[in-house]
Coordinates of C-alpha atoms in Angstrom, one line a residue:
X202 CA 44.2 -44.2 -14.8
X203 CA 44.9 -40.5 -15.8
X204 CA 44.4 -38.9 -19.6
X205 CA 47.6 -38.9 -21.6
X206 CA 48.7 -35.6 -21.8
X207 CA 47.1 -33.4 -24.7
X208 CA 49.7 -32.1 -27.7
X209 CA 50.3 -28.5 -26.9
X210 CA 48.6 -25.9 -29.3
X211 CA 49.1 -22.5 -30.5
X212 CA 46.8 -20.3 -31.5
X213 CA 48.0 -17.5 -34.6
X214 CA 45.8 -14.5 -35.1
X215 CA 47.1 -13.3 -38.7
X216 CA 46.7 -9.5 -39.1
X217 CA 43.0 -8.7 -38.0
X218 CA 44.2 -5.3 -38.1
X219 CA 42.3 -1.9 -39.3
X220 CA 43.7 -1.1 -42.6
X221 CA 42.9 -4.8 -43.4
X222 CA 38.8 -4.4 -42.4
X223 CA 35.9 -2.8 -44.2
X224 CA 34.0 0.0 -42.4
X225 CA 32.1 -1.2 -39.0
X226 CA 28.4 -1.7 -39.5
X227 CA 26.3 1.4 -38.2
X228 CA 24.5 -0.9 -35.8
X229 CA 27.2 -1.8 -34.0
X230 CA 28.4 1.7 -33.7
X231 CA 28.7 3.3 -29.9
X232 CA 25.4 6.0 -29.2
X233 CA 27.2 9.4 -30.0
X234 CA 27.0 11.9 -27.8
X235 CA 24.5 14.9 -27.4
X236 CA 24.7 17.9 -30.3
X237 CA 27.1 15.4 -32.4
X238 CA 26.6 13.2 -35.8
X239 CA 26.5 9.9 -35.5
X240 CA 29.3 9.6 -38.6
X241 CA 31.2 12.6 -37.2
X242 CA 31.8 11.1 -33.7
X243 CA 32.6 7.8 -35.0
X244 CA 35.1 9.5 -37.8
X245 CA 36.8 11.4 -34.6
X246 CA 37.4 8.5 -32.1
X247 CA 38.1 5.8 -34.3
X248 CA 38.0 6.3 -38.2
X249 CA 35.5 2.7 -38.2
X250 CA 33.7 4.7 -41.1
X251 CA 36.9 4.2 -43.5
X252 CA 37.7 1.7 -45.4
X253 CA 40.4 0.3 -44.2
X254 CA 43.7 0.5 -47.0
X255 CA 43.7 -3.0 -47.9
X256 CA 40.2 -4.0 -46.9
X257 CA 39.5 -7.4 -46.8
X258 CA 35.9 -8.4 -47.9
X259 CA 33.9 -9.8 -44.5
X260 CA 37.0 -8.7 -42.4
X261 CA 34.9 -7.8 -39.4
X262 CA 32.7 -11.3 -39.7
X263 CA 35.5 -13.3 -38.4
X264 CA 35.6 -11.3 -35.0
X265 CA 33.7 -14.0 -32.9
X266 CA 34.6 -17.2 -34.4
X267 CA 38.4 -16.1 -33.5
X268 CA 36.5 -14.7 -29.4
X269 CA 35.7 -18.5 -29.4
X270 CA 38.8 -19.8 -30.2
X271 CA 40.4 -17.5 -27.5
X272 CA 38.3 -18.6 -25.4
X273 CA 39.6 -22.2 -25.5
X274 CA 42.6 -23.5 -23.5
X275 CA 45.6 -23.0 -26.5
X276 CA 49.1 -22.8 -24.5
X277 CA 49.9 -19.8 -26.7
X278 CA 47.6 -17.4 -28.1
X279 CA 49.5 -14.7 -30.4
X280 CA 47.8 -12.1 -32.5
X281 CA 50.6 -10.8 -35.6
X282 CA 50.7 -7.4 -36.8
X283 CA 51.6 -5.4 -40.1
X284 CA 54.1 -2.4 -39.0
X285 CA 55.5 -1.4 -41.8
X286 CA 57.9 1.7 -41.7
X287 CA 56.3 5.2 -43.9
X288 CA 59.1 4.0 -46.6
X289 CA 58.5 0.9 -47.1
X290 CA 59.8 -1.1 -50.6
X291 CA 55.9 -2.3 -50.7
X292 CA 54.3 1.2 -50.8
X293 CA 52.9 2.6 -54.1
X294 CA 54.5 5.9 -53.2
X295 CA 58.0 4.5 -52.4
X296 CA 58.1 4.5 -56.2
X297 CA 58.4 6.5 -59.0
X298 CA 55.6 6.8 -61.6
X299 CA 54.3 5.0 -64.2
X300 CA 55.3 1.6 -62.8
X301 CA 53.7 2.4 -59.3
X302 CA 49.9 1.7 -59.8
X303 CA 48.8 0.0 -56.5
X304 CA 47.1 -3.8 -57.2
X305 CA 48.8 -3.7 -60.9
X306 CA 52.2 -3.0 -60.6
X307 CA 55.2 -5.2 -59.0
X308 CA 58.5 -4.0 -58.0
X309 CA 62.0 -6.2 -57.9
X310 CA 63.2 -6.7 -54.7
X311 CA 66.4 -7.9 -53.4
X312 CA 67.8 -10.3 -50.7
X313 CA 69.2 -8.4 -47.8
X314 CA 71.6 -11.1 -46.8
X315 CA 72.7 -12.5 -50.1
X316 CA 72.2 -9.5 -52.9
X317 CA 72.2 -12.0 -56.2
X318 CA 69.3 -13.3 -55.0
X319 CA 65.9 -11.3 -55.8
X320 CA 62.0 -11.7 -56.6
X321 CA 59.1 -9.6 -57.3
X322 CA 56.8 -8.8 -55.2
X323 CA 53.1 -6.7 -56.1
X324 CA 52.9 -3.4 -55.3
X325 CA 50.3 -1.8 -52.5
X326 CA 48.6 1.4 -50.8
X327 CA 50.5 2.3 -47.9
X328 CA 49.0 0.5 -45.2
X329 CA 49.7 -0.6 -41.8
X330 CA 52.4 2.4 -41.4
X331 CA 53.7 2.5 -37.7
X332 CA 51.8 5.1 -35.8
X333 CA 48.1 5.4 -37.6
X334 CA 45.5 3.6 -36.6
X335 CA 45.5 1.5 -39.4
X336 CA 48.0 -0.7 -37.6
X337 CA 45.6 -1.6 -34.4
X338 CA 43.8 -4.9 -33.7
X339 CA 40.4 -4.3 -34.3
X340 CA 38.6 -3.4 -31.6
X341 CA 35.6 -6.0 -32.3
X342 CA 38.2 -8.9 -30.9
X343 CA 39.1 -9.6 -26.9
X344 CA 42.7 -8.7 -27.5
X345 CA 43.5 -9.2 -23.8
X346 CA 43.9 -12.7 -23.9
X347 CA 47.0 -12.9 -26.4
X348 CA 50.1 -14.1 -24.7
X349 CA 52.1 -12.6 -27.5
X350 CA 51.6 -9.9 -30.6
X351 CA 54.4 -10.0 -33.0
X352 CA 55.0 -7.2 -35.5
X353 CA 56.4 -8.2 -38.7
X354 CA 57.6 -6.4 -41.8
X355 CA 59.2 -3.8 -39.9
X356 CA 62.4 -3.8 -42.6
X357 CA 62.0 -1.4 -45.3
X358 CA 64.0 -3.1 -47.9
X359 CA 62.1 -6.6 -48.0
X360 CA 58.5 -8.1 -48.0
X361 CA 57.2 -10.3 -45.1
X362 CA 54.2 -12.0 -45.5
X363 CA 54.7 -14.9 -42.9
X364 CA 54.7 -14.4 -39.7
X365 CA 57.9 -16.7 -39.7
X366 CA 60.4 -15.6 -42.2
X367 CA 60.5 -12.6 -45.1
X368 CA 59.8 -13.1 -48.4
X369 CA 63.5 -14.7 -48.6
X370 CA 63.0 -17.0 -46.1
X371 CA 65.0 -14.8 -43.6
X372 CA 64.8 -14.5 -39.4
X373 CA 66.0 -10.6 -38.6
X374 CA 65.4 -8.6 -35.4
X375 CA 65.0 -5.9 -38.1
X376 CA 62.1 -7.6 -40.1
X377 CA 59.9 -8.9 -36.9
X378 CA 60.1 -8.0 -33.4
X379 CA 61.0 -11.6 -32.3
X380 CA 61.7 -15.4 -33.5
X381 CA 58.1 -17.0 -33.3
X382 CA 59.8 -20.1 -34.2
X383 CA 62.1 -20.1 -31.7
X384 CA 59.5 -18.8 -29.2
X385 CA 57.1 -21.7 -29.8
X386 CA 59.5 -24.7 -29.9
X387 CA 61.2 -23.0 -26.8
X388 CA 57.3 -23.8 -25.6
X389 CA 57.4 -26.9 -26.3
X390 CA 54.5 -26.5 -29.1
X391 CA 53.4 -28.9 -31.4
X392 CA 50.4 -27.8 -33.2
X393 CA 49.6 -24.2 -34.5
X394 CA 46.5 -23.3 -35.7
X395 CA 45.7 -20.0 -37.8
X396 CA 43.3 -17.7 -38.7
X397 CA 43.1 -14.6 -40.0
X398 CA 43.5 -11.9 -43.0
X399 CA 43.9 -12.3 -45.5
X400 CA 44.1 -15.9 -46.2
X401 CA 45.6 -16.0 -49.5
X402 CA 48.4 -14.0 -48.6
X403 CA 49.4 -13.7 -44.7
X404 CA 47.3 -16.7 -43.5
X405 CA 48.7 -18.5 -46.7
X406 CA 52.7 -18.4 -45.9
X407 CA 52.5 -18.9 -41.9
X408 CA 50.4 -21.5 -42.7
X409 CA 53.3 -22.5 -45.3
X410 CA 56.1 -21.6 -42.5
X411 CA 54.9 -23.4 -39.5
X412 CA 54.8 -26.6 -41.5
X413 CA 58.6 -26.0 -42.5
X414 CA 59.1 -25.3 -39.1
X415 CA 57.7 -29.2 -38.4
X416 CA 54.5 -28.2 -36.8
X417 CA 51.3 -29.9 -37.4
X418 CA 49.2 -26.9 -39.1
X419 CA 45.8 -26.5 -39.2
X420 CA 43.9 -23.8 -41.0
X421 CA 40.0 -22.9 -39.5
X422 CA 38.2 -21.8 -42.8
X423 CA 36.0 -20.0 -40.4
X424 CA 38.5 -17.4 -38.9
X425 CA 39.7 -16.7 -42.2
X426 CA 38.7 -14.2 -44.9
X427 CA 40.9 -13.7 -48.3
X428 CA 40.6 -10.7 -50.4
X429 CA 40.1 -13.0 -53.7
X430 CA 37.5 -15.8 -53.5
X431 CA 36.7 -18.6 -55.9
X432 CA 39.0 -21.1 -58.0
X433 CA 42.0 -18.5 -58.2
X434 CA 41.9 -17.3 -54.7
X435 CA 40.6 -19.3 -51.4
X436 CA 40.1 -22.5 -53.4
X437 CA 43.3 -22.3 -55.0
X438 CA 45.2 -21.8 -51.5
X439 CA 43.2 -25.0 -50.1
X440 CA 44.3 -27.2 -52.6
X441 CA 47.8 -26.0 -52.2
X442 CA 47.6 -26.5 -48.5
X443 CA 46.6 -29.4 -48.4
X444 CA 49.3 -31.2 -50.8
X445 CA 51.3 -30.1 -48.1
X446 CA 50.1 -31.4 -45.7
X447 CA 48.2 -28.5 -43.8
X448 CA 44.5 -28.8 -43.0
X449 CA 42.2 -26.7 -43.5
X450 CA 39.5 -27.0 -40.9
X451 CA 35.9 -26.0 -39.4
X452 CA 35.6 -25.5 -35.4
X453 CA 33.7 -28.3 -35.2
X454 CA 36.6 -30.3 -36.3
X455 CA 37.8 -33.3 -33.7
X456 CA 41.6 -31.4 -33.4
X457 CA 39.7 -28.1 -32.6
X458 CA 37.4 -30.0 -30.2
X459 CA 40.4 -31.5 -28.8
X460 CA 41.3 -28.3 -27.3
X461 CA 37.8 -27.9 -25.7
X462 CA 38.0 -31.1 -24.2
X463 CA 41.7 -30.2 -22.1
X464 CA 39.1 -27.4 -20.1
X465 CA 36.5 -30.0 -19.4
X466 CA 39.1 -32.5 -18.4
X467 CA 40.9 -29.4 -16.3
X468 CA 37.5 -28.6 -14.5
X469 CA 36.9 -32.3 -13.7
X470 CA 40.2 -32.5 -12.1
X471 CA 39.5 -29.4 -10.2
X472 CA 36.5 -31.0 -9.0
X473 CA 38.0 -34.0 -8.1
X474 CA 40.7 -32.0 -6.2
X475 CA 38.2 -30.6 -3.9
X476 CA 36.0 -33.4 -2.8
X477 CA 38.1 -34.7 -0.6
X478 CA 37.6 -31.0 1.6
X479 CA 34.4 -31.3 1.1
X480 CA 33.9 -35.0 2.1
X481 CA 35.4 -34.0 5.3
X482 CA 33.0 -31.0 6.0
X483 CA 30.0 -33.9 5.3
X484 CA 31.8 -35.5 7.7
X485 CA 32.0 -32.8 10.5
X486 CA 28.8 -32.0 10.2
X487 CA 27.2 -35.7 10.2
X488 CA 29.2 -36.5 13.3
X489 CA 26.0 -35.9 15.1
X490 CA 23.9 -38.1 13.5
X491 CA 25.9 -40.9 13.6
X492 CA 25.6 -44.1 15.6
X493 CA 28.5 -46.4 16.3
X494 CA 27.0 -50.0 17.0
X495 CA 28.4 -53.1 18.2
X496 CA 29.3 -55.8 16.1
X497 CA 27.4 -59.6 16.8
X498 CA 30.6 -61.2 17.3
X499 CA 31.8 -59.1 20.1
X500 CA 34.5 -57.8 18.8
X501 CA 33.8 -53.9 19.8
X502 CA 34.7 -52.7 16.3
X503 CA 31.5 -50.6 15.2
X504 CA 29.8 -50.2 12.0
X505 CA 28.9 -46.7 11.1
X506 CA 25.0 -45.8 10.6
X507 CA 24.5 -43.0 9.5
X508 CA 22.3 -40.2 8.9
X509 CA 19.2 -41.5 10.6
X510 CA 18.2 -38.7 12.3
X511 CA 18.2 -37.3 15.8
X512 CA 16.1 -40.4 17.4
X513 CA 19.2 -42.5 17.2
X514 CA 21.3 -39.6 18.8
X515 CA 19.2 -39.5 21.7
X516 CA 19.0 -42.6 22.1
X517 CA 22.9 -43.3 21.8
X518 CA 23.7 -40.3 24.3
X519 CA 21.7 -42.1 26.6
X520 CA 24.0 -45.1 25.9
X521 CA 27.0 -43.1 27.1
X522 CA 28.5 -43.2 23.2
X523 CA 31.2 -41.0 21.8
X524 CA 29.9 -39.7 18.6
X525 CA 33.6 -38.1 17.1
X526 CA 34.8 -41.2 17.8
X527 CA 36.0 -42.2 14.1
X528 CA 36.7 -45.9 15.1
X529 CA 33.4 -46.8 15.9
X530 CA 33.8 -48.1 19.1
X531 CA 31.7 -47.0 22.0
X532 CA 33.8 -46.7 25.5
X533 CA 34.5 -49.1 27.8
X534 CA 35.9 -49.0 31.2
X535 CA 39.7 -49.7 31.6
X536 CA 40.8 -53.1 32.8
X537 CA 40.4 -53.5 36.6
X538 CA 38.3 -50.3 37.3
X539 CA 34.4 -50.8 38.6
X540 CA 31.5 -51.2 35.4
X541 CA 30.1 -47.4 35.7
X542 CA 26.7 -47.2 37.7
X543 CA 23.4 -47.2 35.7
X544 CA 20.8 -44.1 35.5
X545 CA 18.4 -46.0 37.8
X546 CA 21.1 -47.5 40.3
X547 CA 22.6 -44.1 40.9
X548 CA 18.5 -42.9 41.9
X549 CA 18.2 -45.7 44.6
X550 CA 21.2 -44.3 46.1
X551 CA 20.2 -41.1 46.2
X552 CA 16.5 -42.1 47.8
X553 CA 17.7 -44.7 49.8
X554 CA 20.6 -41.9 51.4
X555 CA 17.8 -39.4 51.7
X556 CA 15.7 -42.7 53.7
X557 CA 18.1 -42.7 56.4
X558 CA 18.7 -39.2 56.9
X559 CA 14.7 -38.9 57.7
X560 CA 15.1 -41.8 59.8
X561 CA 17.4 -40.6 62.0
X562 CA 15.8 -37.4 62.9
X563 CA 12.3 -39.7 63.8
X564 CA 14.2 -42.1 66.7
X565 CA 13.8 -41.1 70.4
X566 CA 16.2 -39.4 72.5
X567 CA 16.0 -42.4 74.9
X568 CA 16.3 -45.2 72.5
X569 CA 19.5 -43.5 70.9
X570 CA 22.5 -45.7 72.0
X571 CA 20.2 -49.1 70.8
X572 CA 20.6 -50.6 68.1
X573 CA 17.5 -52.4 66.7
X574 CA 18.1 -56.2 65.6
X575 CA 17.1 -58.3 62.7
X576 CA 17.8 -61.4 60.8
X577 CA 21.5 -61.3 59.0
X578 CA 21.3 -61.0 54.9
X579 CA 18.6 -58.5 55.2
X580 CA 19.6 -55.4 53.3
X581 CA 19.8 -52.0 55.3
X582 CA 17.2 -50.3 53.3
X583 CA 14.4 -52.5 54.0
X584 CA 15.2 -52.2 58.2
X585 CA 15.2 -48.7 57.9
X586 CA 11.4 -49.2 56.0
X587 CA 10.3 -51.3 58.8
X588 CA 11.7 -49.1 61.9
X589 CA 10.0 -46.4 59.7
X590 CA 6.8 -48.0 60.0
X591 CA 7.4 -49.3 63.8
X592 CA 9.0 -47.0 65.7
X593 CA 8.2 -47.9 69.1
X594 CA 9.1 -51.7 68.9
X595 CA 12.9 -51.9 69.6
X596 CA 11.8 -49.7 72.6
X597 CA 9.4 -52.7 73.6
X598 CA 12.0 -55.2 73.1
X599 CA 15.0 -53.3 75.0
X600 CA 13.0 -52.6 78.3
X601 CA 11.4 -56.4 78.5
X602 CA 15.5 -57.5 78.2
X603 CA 16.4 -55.0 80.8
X604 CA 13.7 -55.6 83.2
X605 CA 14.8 -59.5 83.1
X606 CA 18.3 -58.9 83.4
X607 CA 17.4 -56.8 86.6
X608 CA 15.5 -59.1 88.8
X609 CA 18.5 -61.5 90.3
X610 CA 20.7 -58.2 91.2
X611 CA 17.7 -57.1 93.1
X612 CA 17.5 -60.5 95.3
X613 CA 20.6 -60.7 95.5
X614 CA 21.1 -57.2 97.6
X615 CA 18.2 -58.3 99.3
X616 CA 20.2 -61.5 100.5
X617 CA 23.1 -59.0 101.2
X618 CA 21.0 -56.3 103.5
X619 CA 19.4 -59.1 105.5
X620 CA 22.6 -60.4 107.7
X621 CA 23.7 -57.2 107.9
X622 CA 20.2 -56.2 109.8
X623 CA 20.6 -59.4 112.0
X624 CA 23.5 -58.5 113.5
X625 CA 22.6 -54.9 114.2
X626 CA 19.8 -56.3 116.1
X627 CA 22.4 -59.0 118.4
X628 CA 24.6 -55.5 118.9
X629 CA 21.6 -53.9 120.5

């Protein structure tokens, strides 16, 4: 039975840009090089020493709770960005003075698309401006492993504090540099989960967005810093988050640990996936060692012993057993053909072959053409024994047969020569 399929997740990274982060600690700060200051060198390569614009208090401190997060298995991991053009309707200095006092003042802005609508939005130091470094990911987070960075706010005329829409609920190719709506549905995502800066203001309203979008939104209070703490700021947003329906989360949170447990579950499949290959190399190399036996009831389908050392595949060679032999079975001759000869049969031959050969040269020149006799059943190896041991006794045997044999011819030319001499003897 497999896991159901986990809910796919994105991961937003709200704005962890410069010109929204206080000055890097001094301890974290690269060695600077000989015959330089420490502050100067840092000032020249990366400006860490300023305060960023629109600092957010503690902007740095969320660096590795969002590493973690990127860490884990989120389909989608995108990091947004301020990019605000030098002119923008948000800038202090896009406005004349008295009413353009940064933090205090508020400007009337209205809707590109429909222009009876309008609001008012607060007034800021130019920050983020395309170009500066204030617009860059801070360098304290693994940027590499965002699928996506979006820049937002990129139209002049309007406000864009979500990463979704501007502050009039519009999608332009002017305001961001693509639909993240569209992007994530067109991913099939379902739940998004943000951090970020500052979380009273961007964090707030793509938290805000995603949920009118129909995600399932969590916030992780960890990866978020918001420029105003206590009742009026962070606490406030909370509350208001949550009649909405958004969460507002630690890491340790059972959805967050959700997404830690689709890695484990990935490298258990992995592992699963490979033992298979690597039952088969146990297999190769335990082929050795393995003994196929016969079963009691004769039917010649083996049982597999295994691993019990070389002793049983010794003694198995000697039984003549095929060790890759994956049935089990050990071989038998095919129907009809002779049972194969044992060790010890095959040794007799060989001696007994060896036995006649030596007998052969011992016999006498004049006994050649005889044959010695014996009793019928007895086998030839144990005549060739006892010839071995009496060698002159066939002789004795042939010459007392011939000498018998002999004696009536003799008489018999005897008889013949006699008349013959008679009747010489009348002649004369």
């Amino acid at each position: 039975m497999t896991d159901p399929e986990p809910a796919r997740s994105a991961l937003l990274v709200v704005d962890t840009q410069e010109d929204f982060c206080p000055p890097v600690s001094k301890k974290l700060l690269p060695p600077s090089p000989p015959g330089h200051g420490l502050e100067g060198t840092c000032q020249r390569l990366t400006g860490f020493l300023q305060n960023g614009a629109l600092a957010v208090p503690g902007g740095r401190e969320i660096a590795p709770t969002i590493n973690h997060l990127l860490s884990l298995p989120f389909t989608l991991k995108i990091a947004t960005r301020d990019f605000h053009p030098p002119d923008h309707v948000s800038f202090d200095k896009s406005h004349p003075p008295p009413n353009n006092q940064a933090f205090s003042s508020s400007v009337t802005i209205f809707n590109p698309q429909n222009s009876a609508e309008a609001t008012s939005i607060p007034i800021w130091p130019a920050h983020c401006v395309q170009g500066t470094p204030g617009t860059e990911l801070i360098p304290e987070i693994n940027a590499s492993r965002f699928d996506r960075v979006i820049d937002k706010g990129r139209d002049k005329r309007v406000e864009m504090f979500s990463s979704f829409t501007d502050a009039f609920g519009n999608k332009s190719s002017e305001a961001a540099s693509f639909d993240l709506a569209a992007f994530l549905k067109g991913k099939g995502i379902q739940r998004v989960f943000v951090v970020g800066l500052a979380g009273d203001f961007c964090v707030r309203c793509t938290a805000i967005d995603a949920k009118k979008e129909g995600f399932e939104v969590f916030v992780i209070e960890e990866g978020v810093r918001s420029s105003e703490q206590g009742e009026k700021g962070w606490d406030a947003v909370k509350r208001e988050l949550g009649a909405l329906g958004i969460e507002v989360v630690k890491t340790d949170n059972d959805e967050v640990r959700s997404v830690a447990e689709i890695a484990r579950r990935g490298q258990r499949r992995s592992a699963s996936s490979l033992a298979p290959i690597f039952a088969n190399k146990s297999k190769a190399r335990l082929s050795t060692d393995v003994k196929n036996e016969t079963n009691k009831d004769g039917s010649g389908k083996g049982q597999m012993t295994a691993w019990k050392g070389m002793k049983i595949s010794k003694e198995y060679e000697k039984k003549g057993g095929d060790y890759e032999n994956e049935a089990g079975t050990e071989n038998k001759p095919a129907k009809g053909a002779p049972e194969p000869k044992s060790d010890e049969q095959k040794k007799d031959e060989t001696k007994n072959g060896s036995d006649q050969k030596q007998e052969g040269k011992e016999k006498p020149k004049a006994n050649s053409g005889k044959k010695a006799t014996g009793k019928k059943g007895d086998s030839k190896s144990k005549a060739a024994k006892q010839e071995k041991k009496t060698p002159t006794e066939g002789t004795r045997k042939s010459s007392r047969i011939g000498s018998k044999r002999s004696a009536p011819e003799e008489e018999k030319k005897t008889e013949e020569k006699a008349p013959a001499k008679k009747a010489k003897t009348a002649k004369k």
